[in-house]
Structures are given as structure tokens and as C-alpha cells.
PDB file of C-alpha atoms in Angstrom:
ATOM      1  CA  ALA M   1     -35.683 -21.430   8.455  1.00 72.00           C
ATOM      2  CA  SER M   2     -32.306 -20.875  10.089  1.00 67.00           C
ATOM      3  CA  SER M   3     -31.607 -24.725  10.136  1.00 73.00           C
ATOM      4  CA  ARG M   4     -32.472 -25.136   6.679  1.00 74.00           C
ATOM      5  CA  LEU M   5     -30.275 -22.243   5.398  1.00 74.00           C
ATOM      6  CA  THR M   6     -27.566 -23.358   7.567  1.00 72.00           C
ATOM      7  CA  LEU M   7     -27.508 -26.662   6.148  1.00 74.00           C
ATOM      8  CA  THR M   8     -27.378 -25.563   2.537  1.00 76.00           C
ATOM      9  CA  GLN M   9     -24.311 -23.161   3.629  1.00 72.00           C
ATOM     10  CA  ALA M  10     -22.613 -26.089   4.733  1.00 70.00           C
ATOM     11  CA  PHE M  11     -22.144 -27.625   1.177  1.00 72.00           C
ATOM     12  CA  ASN M  12     -20.836 -23.786   0.140  1.00 74.00           C
ATOM     13  CA  SER M  13     -18.141 -24.224   2.895  1.00 70.00           C
ATOM     14  CA  PHE M  14     -16.992 -27.377   1.470  1.00 73.00           C
ATOM     15  CA  GLY M  15     -15.495 -25.120  -1.661  1.00 74.00           C
ATOM     16  CA  THR M  16     -13.967 -22.594   0.752  1.00 71.00           C
ATOM     17  CA  THR M  17     -12.422 -25.431   2.318  1.00 71.00           C
ATOM     18  CA  ILE M  18     -10.466 -27.222  -0.169  1.00 74.00           C
ATOM     19  CA  ALA M  19      -9.688 -23.748  -2.238  1.00 74.00           C
ATOM     20  CA  PRO M  20      -7.000 -22.510   0.112  1.00 69.00           C
ATOM     21  CA  MET M  21      -5.429 -26.014  -0.414  1.00 69.00           C
ATOM     22  CA  ILE M  22      -5.358 -25.816  -4.289  1.00 72.00           C
ATOM     23  CA  GLY M  23      -4.280 -21.986  -4.277  1.00 70.00           C
ATOM     24  CA  GLY M  24      -1.485 -22.581  -1.527  1.00 66.00           C
ATOM     25  CA  ALA M  25      -0.478 -25.266  -4.075  1.00 67.00           C
ATOM     26  CA  LEU M  26      -0.536 -23.507  -7.410  1.00 67.00           C
ATOM     27  CA  ILE M  27       0.098 -19.941  -6.383  1.00 67.00           C
ATOM     28  CA  LEU M  28       2.229 -19.686  -3.356  1.00 62.00           C
ATOM     29  CA  GLY M  29       3.976 -22.899  -3.876  1.00 60.00           C
ATOM     30  CA  ALA M  30       5.170 -21.219  -7.580  1.00 56.00           C
ATOM     31  CA  VAL M  31       6.065 -18.179  -5.913  1.00 56.00           C
ATOM     32  CA  THR M  32       8.281 -19.859  -3.088  1.00 55.00           C
ATOM     33  CA  VAL M  33      10.054 -21.714  -5.792  1.00 51.00           C
ATOM     34  CA  ASP M  34      11.020 -18.189  -7.947  1.00 51.00           C
ATOM     35  CA  SER M  35      11.757 -16.488  -4.493  1.00 52.00           C
ATOM     36  CA  THR M  36      15.478 -17.032  -5.214  1.00 61.00           C
ATOM     37  CA  LEU M  37      14.889 -14.299  -7.850  1.00 60.00           C
ATOM     38  CA  SER M  38      15.016 -10.739  -7.193  1.00 67.00           C
ATOM     39  CA  GLY M  39      13.612  -7.336  -8.612  1.00 70.00           C
ATOM     40  CA  GLU M  40      11.809  -7.419 -11.710  1.00 75.00           C
ATOM     41  CA  ASP M  41      12.466 -10.982 -12.223  1.00 73.00           C
ATOM     42  CA  LEU M  42      10.697 -11.994  -8.836  1.00 68.00           C
ATOM     43  CA  LYS M  43       7.559  -9.517  -9.655  1.00 72.00           C
ATOM     44  CA  GLN M  44       7.208 -11.165 -13.027  1.00 75.00           C
ATOM     45  CA  ALA M  45       7.507 -14.732 -11.248  1.00 70.00           C
ATOM     46  CA  LYS M  46       4.628 -13.823  -8.962  1.00 70.00           C
ATOM     47  CA  ALA M  47       2.797 -12.290 -11.839  1.00 73.00           C
ATOM     48  CA  GLN M  48       2.802 -15.562 -13.917  1.00 74.00           C
ATOM     49  CA  ALA M  49       2.292 -17.824 -10.976  1.00 70.00           C
ATOM     50  CA  VAL M  50      -1.506 -16.589 -10.739  1.00 75.00           C
ATOM     51  CA  GLN M  51      -2.272 -16.435 -14.295  1.00 80.00           C
ATOM     52  CA  ILE M  52      -3.219 -20.185 -14.744  1.00 79.00           C
ATOM     53  CA  PRO M  53      -5.028 -20.490 -11.625  1.00 78.00           C
ATOM     54  CA  TYR M  54      -7.286 -17.186 -12.524  1.00 83.00           C
ATOM     55  CA  VAL M  55      -7.933 -18.417 -15.860  1.00 87.00           C
ATOM     56  CA  ALA M  56      -9.283 -21.611 -14.535  1.00 85.00           C
ATOM     57  CA  LEU M  57     -11.259 -19.795 -12.103  1.00 85.00           C
ATOM     58  CA  ALA M  58     -12.775 -17.529 -15.040  1.00 92.00           C
ATOM     59  CA  ALA M  59     -13.522 -20.688 -17.099  1.00 94.00           C
ATOM     60  CA  ALA M  60     -15.537 -22.550 -14.104  1.00 90.00           C
ATOM     61  CA  LEU M  61     -17.654 -19.123 -13.886  1.00 93.00           C
ATOM     62  CA  LEU M  62     -18.243 -19.336 -17.466  1.00 96.00           C
ATOM     63  CA  LEU M  63     -19.354 -22.938 -17.339  1.00 95.00           C
ATOM     64  CA  LEU M  64     -21.361 -22.014 -14.108  1.00 92.00           C
ATOM     65  CA  ALA M  65     -23.238 -19.077 -16.075  1.00 93.00           C
ATOM     66  CA  ALA M  66     -24.140 -21.815 -18.981  1.00 94.00           C
ATOM     67  CA  VAL M  67     -25.513 -24.029 -16.665  1.00 93.00           C
ATOM     68  CA  PHE M  68     -27.640 -21.743 -14.983  1.00 88.00           C
ATOM     69  CA  ALA M  69     -28.700 -20.237 -18.305  1.00 89.00           C
ATOM     70  CA  PHE M  70     -30.242 -23.636 -18.874  1.00 89.00           C
ATOM     71  CA  LEU M  71     -31.767 -24.442 -15.549  1.00 87.00           C
ATOM     72  CA  LYS M  72     -35.477 -23.537 -14.969  1.00 82.00           C
ATOM     73  CA  LEU M  73     -35.619 -22.184 -11.744  1.00 75.00           C
ATOM     74  CA  PRO M  74     -38.969 -21.711  -9.752  1.00 74.00           C
ATOM     75  CA  VAL M  75     -40.571 -18.309  -9.989  1.00 70.00           C
ATOM     76  CA  ILE M  76     -40.972 -16.480  -6.636  1.00 62.00           C
ATOM     77  CA  VAL M  77     -44.196 -14.786  -6.664  1.00 61.00           C
ATOM     78  CA  ASP M  78     -44.477 -12.067  -3.890  1.00 54.00           C
ATOM     79  CA  GLU M  79     -48.135 -12.528  -3.818  1.00 54.00           C
ATOM     80  CA  ALA M  80     -48.134 -15.541  -2.413  1.00 49.00           C
ATOM     81  CA  LEU M  81     -46.712 -14.194   0.667  1.00 49.00           C
ATOM     82  CA  PRO M  82     -48.950 -13.486   3.635  1.00 53.00           C
ATOM     83  CA  ALA M  83     -49.791  -9.570   3.909  1.00 52.00           C
ATOM     84  CA  THR M  84     -48.904  -7.902   6.912  1.00 51.00           C
ATOM     85  CA  GLU M  85     -49.991  -4.455   8.573  1.00 52.00           C
ATOM     86  CA  LYS M  86     -47.051  -2.779   6.992  1.00 52.00           C
ATOM     87  CA  ASP M  87     -47.408  -3.763   3.621  1.00 57.00           C
ATOM     88  CA  SER M  88     -47.799  -0.426   2.093  1.00 63.00           C
ATOM     89  CA  GLY M  89     -44.680   0.835   3.458  1.00 77.00           C
ATOM     90  CA  SER M  90     -41.078  -0.714   2.290  1.00 84.00           C
ATOM     91  CA  ALA M  91     -38.774  -3.415   4.002  1.00 88.00           C
ATOM     92  CA  TRP M  92     -36.537  -0.346   5.869  1.00 90.00           C
ATOM     93  CA  GLN M  93     -39.317   0.184   8.104  1.00 92.00           C
ATOM     94  CA  TYR M  94     -38.556  -3.241   9.854  1.00 93.00           C
ATOM     95  CA  LYS M  95     -36.220  -2.422  12.670  1.00 94.00           C
ATOM     96  CA  HIS M  96     -34.986  -5.930  12.688  1.00 94.00           C
ATOM     97  CA  LEU M  97     -34.088  -6.113   9.195  1.00 95.00           C
ATOM     98  CA  VAL M  98     -32.093  -2.804   9.210  1.00 95.00           C
ATOM     99  CA  LEU M  99     -30.071  -4.401  12.321  1.00 96.00           C
ATOM    100  CA  GLY M 100     -29.923  -7.496  10.497  1.00 96.00           C
ATOM    101  CA  ALA M 101     -28.292  -5.947   7.588  1.00 96.00           C
ATOM    102  CA  VAL M 102     -25.842  -4.135  10.087  1.00 97.00           C
ATOM    103  CA  GLY M 103     -25.167  -7.798  11.366  1.00 97.00           C
ATOM    104  CA  ILE M 104     -24.381  -9.285   7.990  1.00 97.00           C
ATOM    105  CA  PHE M 105     -22.193  -6.073   7.525  1.00 97.00           C
ATOM    106  CA  VAL M 106     -19.986  -6.982  10.133  1.00 97.00           C
ATOM    107  CA  TYR M 107     -20.327 -10.491  10.310  1.00 96.00           C
ATOM    108  CA  VAL M 108     -18.878 -10.758   6.577  1.00 96.00           C
ATOM    109  CA  GLY M 109     -16.436  -8.146   7.428  1.00 96.00           C
ATOM    110  CA  GLY M 110     -15.119  -9.863  10.195  1.00 95.00           C
ATOM    111  CA  GLU M 111     -15.120 -13.421   8.880  1.00 93.00           C
ATOM    112  CA  VAL M 112     -13.300 -12.158   5.701  1.00 93.00           C
ATOM    113  CA  ALA M 113     -10.853  -9.855   7.573  1.00 95.00           C
ATOM    114  CA  ILE M 114      -9.639 -12.854   9.617  1.00 94.00           C
ATOM    115  CA  GLY M 115      -9.390 -15.163   6.478  1.00 90.00           C
ATOM    116  CA  SER M 116      -7.601 -12.420   4.400  1.00 90.00           C
ATOM    117  CA  LEU M 117      -4.850 -12.080   7.101  1.00 93.00           C
ATOM    118  CA  LEU M 118      -4.548 -15.487   8.476  1.00 92.00           C
ATOM    119  CA  VAL M 119      -1.597 -16.447   6.394  1.00 90.00           C
ATOM    120  CA  ASN M 120       0.165 -13.235   7.834  1.00 92.00           C
ATOM    121  CA  PHE M 121      -0.788 -14.128  11.366  1.00 94.00           C
ATOM    122  CA  LEU M 122       0.427 -17.508  10.932  1.00 93.00           C
ATOM    123  CA  GLY M 123       3.540 -16.344   9.645  1.00 92.00           C
ATOM    124  CA  LEU M 124       4.279 -14.172  12.669  1.00 93.00           C
ATOM    125  CA  PRO M 125       7.507 -15.572  14.736  1.00 93.00           C
ATOM    126  CA  GLU M 126       5.597 -15.381  17.842  1.00 93.00           C
ATOM    127  CA  VAL M 127       2.588 -17.496  16.518  1.00 92.00           C
ATOM    128  CA  ALA M 128       3.766 -20.269  14.038  1.00 90.00           C
ATOM    129  CA  GLY M 129       6.483 -18.616  11.758  1.00 91.00           C
ATOM    130  CA  MET M 130       5.106 -20.254   8.719  1.00 89.00           C
ATOM    131  CA  VAL M 131       6.193 -19.819   5.400  1.00 84.00           C
ATOM    132  CA  GLU M 132       3.336 -18.836   2.965  1.00 80.00           C
ATOM    133  CA  LYS M 133       2.735 -22.154   1.178  1.00 75.00           C
ATOM    134  CA  ASP M 134       2.405 -24.101   4.457  1.00 81.00           C
ATOM    135  CA  ALA M 135       0.329 -21.569   6.325  1.00 84.00           C
ATOM    136  CA  ALA M 136      -2.174 -21.530   3.516  1.00 78.00           C
ATOM    137  CA  ASN M 137      -3.062 -25.259   4.301  1.00 80.00           C
ATOM    138  CA  TYR M 138      -3.978 -24.346   7.881  1.00 85.00           C
ATOM    139  CA  VAL M 139      -6.588 -21.792   6.102  1.00 83.00           C
ATOM    140  CA  SER M 140      -8.336 -24.635   5.059  1.00 82.00           C
ATOM    141  CA  TYR M 141      -8.909 -25.417   8.967  1.00 87.00           C
ATOM    142  CA  TYR M 142     -10.509 -22.011   9.401  1.00 88.00           C
ATOM    143  CA  TRP M 143     -13.272 -22.563   6.432  1.00 83.00           C
ATOM    144  CA  GLY M 144     -13.391 -26.298   7.274  1.00 84.00           C
ATOM    145  CA  GLY M 145     -14.636 -25.151  10.957  1.00 86.00           C
ATOM    146  CA  ALA M 146     -17.467 -23.337   9.276  1.00 83.00           C
ATOM    147  CA  MET M 147     -18.499 -26.404   7.192  1.00 83.00           C
ATOM    148  CA  ILE M 148     -18.494 -28.770  10.108  1.00 87.00           C
ATOM    149  CA  GLY M 149     -20.370 -26.064  12.464  1.00 86.00           C
ATOM    150  CA  ARG M 150     -23.113 -25.789   9.810  1.00 84.00           C
ATOM    151  CA  PHE M 151     -24.041 -29.399   9.757  1.00 84.00           C
ATOM    152  CA  ILE M 152     -23.951 -29.341  13.577  1.00 88.00           C
ATOM    153  CA  GLY M 153     -25.628 -26.107  13.904  1.00 86.00           C
ATOM    154  CA  SER M 154     -28.583 -27.271  11.575  1.00 83.00           C
ATOM    155  CA  ALA M 155     -29.398 -29.796  13.863  1.00 86.00           C
ATOM    156  CA  VAL M 156     -28.952 -27.937  16.802  1.00 89.00           C
ATOM    157  CA  MET M 157     -31.559 -25.108  15.728  1.00 86.00           C
ATOM    158  CA  GLN M 158     -34.223 -27.862  15.564  1.00 87.00           C
ATOM    159  CA  LYS M 159     -34.371 -27.659  19.348  1.00 90.00           C
ATOM    160  CA  VAL M 160     -32.777 -24.507  20.270  1.00 91.00           C
ATOM    161  CA  PRO M 161     -34.085 -20.908  19.232  1.00 91.00           C
ATOM    162  CA  ALA M 162     -31.778 -19.804  16.231  1.00 89.00           C
ATOM    163  CA  GLY M 163     -31.219 -16.191  18.092  1.00 93.00           C
ATOM    164  CA  GLN M 164     -29.436 -18.092  21.315  1.00 94.00           C
ATOM    165  CA  VAL M 165     -27.360 -20.215  19.020  1.00 93.00           C
ATOM    166  CA  LEU M 166     -26.362 -17.180  17.193  1.00 94.00           C
ATOM    167  CA  ALA M 167     -25.253 -15.242  20.240  1.00 96.00           C
ATOM    168  CA  PHE M 168     -23.298 -18.193  21.668  1.00 96.00           C
ATOM    169  CA  CYS M 169     -21.303 -18.639  18.697  1.00 95.00           C
ATOM    170  CA  ALA M 170     -20.351 -15.011  18.349  1.00 96.00           C
ATOM    171  CA  ALA M 171     -19.613 -14.933  22.131  1.00 97.00           C
ATOM    172  CA  GLY M 172     -17.323 -17.836  21.462  1.00 96.00           C
ATOM    173  CA  SER M 173     -15.686 -15.876  18.388  1.00 96.00           C
ATOM    174  CA  VAL M 174     -15.029 -12.834  20.742  1.00 97.00           C
ATOM    175  CA  ALA M 175     -13.372 -15.457  23.421  1.00 97.00           C
ATOM    176  CA  LEU M 176     -11.183 -17.243  20.768  1.00 97.00           C
ATOM    177  CA  ILE M 177      -9.897 -14.060  18.912  1.00 97.00           C
ATOM    178  CA  LEU M 178      -9.223 -12.411  22.419  1.00 97.00           C
ATOM    179  CA  LEU M 179      -7.198 -15.456  23.205  1.00 97.00           C
ATOM    180  CA  ALA M 180      -5.474 -15.240  19.768  1.00 95.00           C
ATOM    181  CA  VAL M 181      -4.479 -11.688  20.192  1.00 95.00           C
ATOM    182  CA  PHE M 182      -3.254 -11.616  23.906  1.00 95.00           C
ATOM    183  CA  SER M 183      -1.511 -15.175  23.629  1.00 94.00           C
ATOM    184  CA  SER M 184       1.257 -16.805  21.472  1.00 92.00           C
ATOM    185  CA  GLY M 185       2.708 -20.115  19.906  1.00 93.00           C
ATOM    186  CA  ALA M 186       0.157 -22.840  19.346  1.00 93.00           C
ATOM    187  CA  VAL M 187      -2.553 -21.332  21.666  1.00 95.00           C
ATOM    188  CA  ALA M 188      -2.687 -18.564  19.575  1.00 94.00           C
ATOM    189  CA  MET M 189      -2.843 -20.104  16.010  1.00 95.00           C
ATOM    190  CA  TRP M 190      -5.358 -22.677  16.929  1.00 95.00           C
ATOM    191  CA  ALA M 191      -7.557 -20.287  18.887  1.00 96.00           C
ATOM    192  CA  ILE M 192      -8.077 -17.999  15.647  1.00 95.00           C
ATOM    193  CA  LEU M 193      -8.348 -21.246  13.278  1.00 94.00           C
ATOM    194  CA  ALA M 194     -11.272 -22.511  15.674  1.00 94.00           C
ATOM    195  CA  VAL M 195     -13.184 -18.849  15.109  1.00 95.00           C
ATOM    196  CA  GLY M 196     -14.159 -20.652  11.857  1.00 90.00           C
ATOM    197  CA  LEU M 197     -16.279 -23.286  13.775  1.00 91.00           C
ATOM    198  CA  CYS M 198     -18.195 -20.479  15.618  1.00 93.00           C
ATOM    199  CA  ASN M 199     -18.574 -18.484  12.178  1.00 90.00           C
ATOM    200  CA  SER M 200     -20.523 -21.400  10.621  1.00 86.00           C
ATOM    201  CA  VAL M 201     -24.224 -20.307  11.812  1.00 88.00           C
ATOM    202  CA  MET M 202     -23.994 -16.697  11.360  1.00 92.00           C
ATOM    203  CA  PHE M 203     -24.886 -15.663   8.036  1.00 90.00           C
ATOM    204  CA  PRO M 204     -27.667 -18.018   7.403  1.00 89.00           C
ATOM    205  CA  THR M 205     -29.092 -17.400  10.774  1.00 92.00           C
ATOM    206  CA  ILE M 206     -29.096 -13.426  10.773  1.00 95.00           C
ATOM    207  CA  PHE M 207     -30.362 -13.718   7.164  1.00 93.00           C
ATOM    208  CA  SER M 208     -33.366 -15.816   8.110  1.00 90.00           C
ATOM    209  CA  LEU M 209     -33.927 -13.925  11.345  1.00 93.00           C
ATOM    210  CA  ALA M 210     -34.139 -10.680   9.687  1.00 94.00           C
ATOM    211  CA  VAL M 211     -36.270 -11.559   6.940  1.00 91.00           C
ATOM    212  CA  THR M 212     -38.848 -13.085   9.423  1.00 90.00           C
ATOM    213  CA  GLY M 213     -41.984 -11.311   9.399  1.00 89.00           C
ATOM    214  CA  LEU M 214     -41.437  -9.329   6.186  1.00 89.00           C
ATOM    215  CA  GLY M 215     -44.338 -10.394   4.104  1.00 86.00           C
ATOM    216  CA  ARG M 216     -44.751  -9.003   0.807  1.00 86.00           C
ATOM    217  CA  HIS M 217     -41.267  -7.236   1.664  1.00 89.00           C
ATOM    218  CA  THR M 218     -39.412 -10.286   1.713  1.00 89.00           C
ATOM    219  CA  SER M 219     -37.821  -9.866  -1.445  1.00 88.00           C
ATOM    220  CA  GLN M 220     -36.556  -6.561  -0.807  1.00 91.00           C
ATOM    221  CA  GLY M 221     -35.712  -7.221   2.480  1.00 93.00           C
ATOM    222  CA  SER M 222     -33.198 -10.095   0.927  1.00 92.00           C
ATOM    223  CA  SER M 223     -31.728  -7.804  -1.491  1.00 93.00           C
ATOM    224  CA  ILE M 224     -30.857  -5.412   1.094  1.00 95.00           C
ATOM    225  CA  LEU M 225     -29.214  -8.298   3.071  1.00 95.00           C
ATOM    226  CA  CYS M 226     -27.090  -9.236   0.097  1.00 93.00           C
ATOM    227  CA  MET M 227     -26.049  -5.810  -0.210  1.00 95.00           C
ATOM    228  CA  ALA M 228     -24.873  -5.787   3.141  1.00 95.00           C
ATOM    229  CA  ILE M 229     -22.076  -8.287   2.282  1.00 95.00           C
ATOM    230  CA  VAL M 230     -20.007  -5.044   1.217  1.00 95.00           C
ATOM    231  CA  GLY M 231     -18.684  -5.363   4.663  1.00 95.00           C
ATOM    232  CA  GLY M 232     -16.330  -8.055   3.321  1.00 94.00           C
ATOM    233  CA  ALA M 233     -14.794  -5.141   1.289  1.00 94.00           C
ATOM    234  CA  LEU M 234     -14.491  -2.541   4.060  1.00 96.00           C
ATOM    235  CA  VAL M 235     -13.845  -4.174   7.344  1.00 96.00           C
ATOM    236  CA  PRO M 236     -10.600  -5.832   6.236  1.00 95.00           C
ATOM    237  CA  LEU M 237      -9.466  -2.348   5.045  1.00 95.00           C
ATOM    238  CA  ALA M 238     -10.051  -1.048   8.621  1.00 94.00           C
ATOM    239  CA  GLN M 239      -8.003  -3.799  10.021  1.00 95.00           C
ATOM    240  CA  GLY M 240      -5.109  -3.515   7.489  1.00 94.00           C
ATOM    241  CA  PHE M 241      -5.038  -0.109   8.733  1.00 93.00           C
ATOM    242  CA  LEU M 242      -4.354  -1.055  12.246  1.00 93.00           C
ATOM    243  CA  ALA M 243      -2.290  -3.761  11.536  1.00 93.00           C
ATOM    244  CA  ASP M 244       0.066  -1.154   9.944  1.00 93.00           C
ATOM    245  CA  SER M 245       0.109   1.312  12.779  1.00 92.00           C
ATOM    246  CA  LEU M 246      -0.469  -1.006  15.864  1.00 91.00           C
ATOM    247  CA  GLY M 247       0.705  -4.593  14.735  1.00 92.00           C
ATOM    248  CA  LEU M 248      -0.925  -7.296  13.281  1.00 94.00           C
ATOM    249  CA  GLN M 249      -1.834  -9.125  16.231  1.00 94.00           C
ATOM    250  CA  LEU M 250      -3.620  -6.269  17.849  1.00 94.00           C
ATOM    251  CA  SER M 251      -5.379  -5.596  14.746  1.00 95.00           C
ATOM    252  CA  PHE M 252      -7.739  -8.733  15.260  1.00 96.00           C
ATOM    253  CA  LEU M 253      -9.486  -6.688  17.925  1.00 95.00           C
ATOM    254  CA  VAL M 254     -11.519  -5.038  15.006  1.00 96.00           C
ATOM    255  CA  PRO M 255     -13.371  -8.427  14.189  1.00 96.00           C
ATOM    256  CA  VAL M 256     -13.915  -8.751  18.191  1.00 97.00           C
ATOM    257  CA  LEU M 257     -16.060  -5.511  17.896  1.00 97.00           C
ATOM    258  CA  CYS M 258     -17.867  -7.254  14.758  1.00 96.00           C
ATOM    259  CA  TYR M 259     -18.739 -10.196  16.705  1.00 97.00           C
ATOM    260  CA  LEU M 260     -20.005  -8.332  19.748  1.00 97.00           C
ATOM    261  CA  TYR M 261     -22.562  -6.584  17.640  1.00 97.00           C
ATOM    262  CA  ILE M 262     -23.699 -10.087  16.510  1.00 97.00           C
ATOM    263  CA  VAL M 263     -23.986 -11.040  20.313  1.00 97.00           C
ATOM    264  CA  PHE M 264     -26.387  -8.279  20.529  1.00 97.00           C
ATOM    265  CA  TYR M 265     -28.213  -9.209  17.347  1.00 96.00           C
ATOM    266  CA  GLY M 266     -28.823 -12.689  18.490  1.00 95.00           C
ATOM    267  CA  LEU M 267     -29.966 -11.702  22.236  1.00 95.00           C
ATOM    268  CA  LYS M 268     -31.932  -8.786  21.259  1.00 94.00           C
ATOM    269  CA  GLY M 269     -31.832  -7.004  17.927  1.00 93.00           C
ATOM    270  CA  HIS M 270     -33.742  -9.617  16.026  1.00 93.00           C
ATOM    271  CA  LYS M 271     -36.711  -9.305  17.890  1.00 92.00           C
ATOM    272  CA  ILE M 272     -39.530  -8.077  15.884  1.00 88.00           C
ATOM    273  CA  ALA M 273     -41.067  -4.802  16.909  1.00 77.00           C
ATOM    274  CA  ALA M 274     -44.444  -4.851  18.226  1.00 64.00           C
TER     275      ALA M 274
END
């Protein structure tokens, strides 16, 4: 299951790979051109720069909604799932699911926090000193690494247990972020970008491990895991606070804590309690 879901998500990563290039050209490029302005004129130019791209995004979402309105998706029938000894309770009684929800929370939080601050990180004089438009192109390497890693991870998990692969990738993320935090120049830049490669298998693997053995509670468990992506809204706030108080580079220690938890989940937390 982890292998199949990882392969599916590889195609999702294609969108996140090309989006920063398009956004950088349409939004940051326009802002850079108008940066000779000042005061209210500059604010107006920045506001106008995002109008057309966001209208295009809204149109694409409406088109997607129309497509799904006419698609005939298969009906998932809970009764078809095998019964378990805990059938009378709820999904919350499964410890590996609850720990998995925490895993999804910290994973999405760490991934989004890094992706959100990459442009700022690459703009640091001690790292790369890039302007926003140029740095946006390098963000694609971060998400592109996730796409490549998911194709590789899908094949690897045909032979290697998913929990071991998850722990290995999370440990790799920890090592790379620490290298980015405590180094400078090209080493720091490529280290933080390489975290995307390690991120690749994490969401689908945590998800599939967390719903294993839930029986009739699989749908409820899946909903709990989907709600846990709220970490992508909260963890970046914590990192932003540290960036303001301790400095941007040191603030990347927040994702380190997130990935350390995922190491635990891959080694022990995903195991189903007897």
C-alpha cells in the first residue's frame, strides 16, 4: 500500500515542481520590475502582480470541480472491509493511528515551513544572496526532489519494509537541515534543497502505515489523518516566530524536531499494539 500510494503522489509532485517556476515568473518577476517604485505605488504594483495568476488558479479549480461533478467515482463500502476485534469502538482507540496523525501534522508542517521560507533562506547573503525571482526557480528543485524520490521510493518499498524506509528518509532530512543551519554558501543551499528528496515517501508512507488494521474504521481513520495536515498552517507560524527572534537560519531547527518524531514513528510508533 505504501508503495502504491507513493507512486500516485509522485504525479502530484509534478505540479508542485513546475508551480514555483510559473509563480516566480508571473508574480515575483512583475514585482521585481516595479521595485523602482516606492510607497503606495509599490504596494499597488505588488497587489496587481498577483491578480491575474490568482484569477487563473480560481478558473482552474472551477474547471476541476466541474470535471469531478461529472466523473463517476467508485463507491467505498465500509462493510466490505474485514471486521476487527475493536469494531465496536472508534478509530481513536488505535494508538498507531493517533501517532500517525501526529506524524502527518509534523510532516506537513515541516515540509511547508521549509518550502515557505526557501526564497528567504536563499536570499541570505551568507547562503546565496539571490533575488526573489531567481530563488523561486530553485524552489522547484526542492519539490522536484520529492517527485523523483517518490518514484524511487515506490520501487524500494517493494523490497524494504515501509517503516524502515520512512525512518531512513526522516533521518536524512534531519542531517541535511542541520548541515544547512550550521554551514553557509553552496553547501547550505543544496543541503536544504535536498531535503525535498527525503520528504518524498513520508506522507503516503505515514498514511498507509497509520490506517493498517483499522478494519471498518478505515474511513474515519483516513479522515483523522486528512485533518492532521493543519500542521502545514501551524508549524510555519512557529518557525516564523523563531526566525524573527533567533534568525532565519536557526529557525530551521523547528523542522528538525518534526523529522525526529517521524524517525520515531518509522522505527516504533507505526507498530500495531497487541
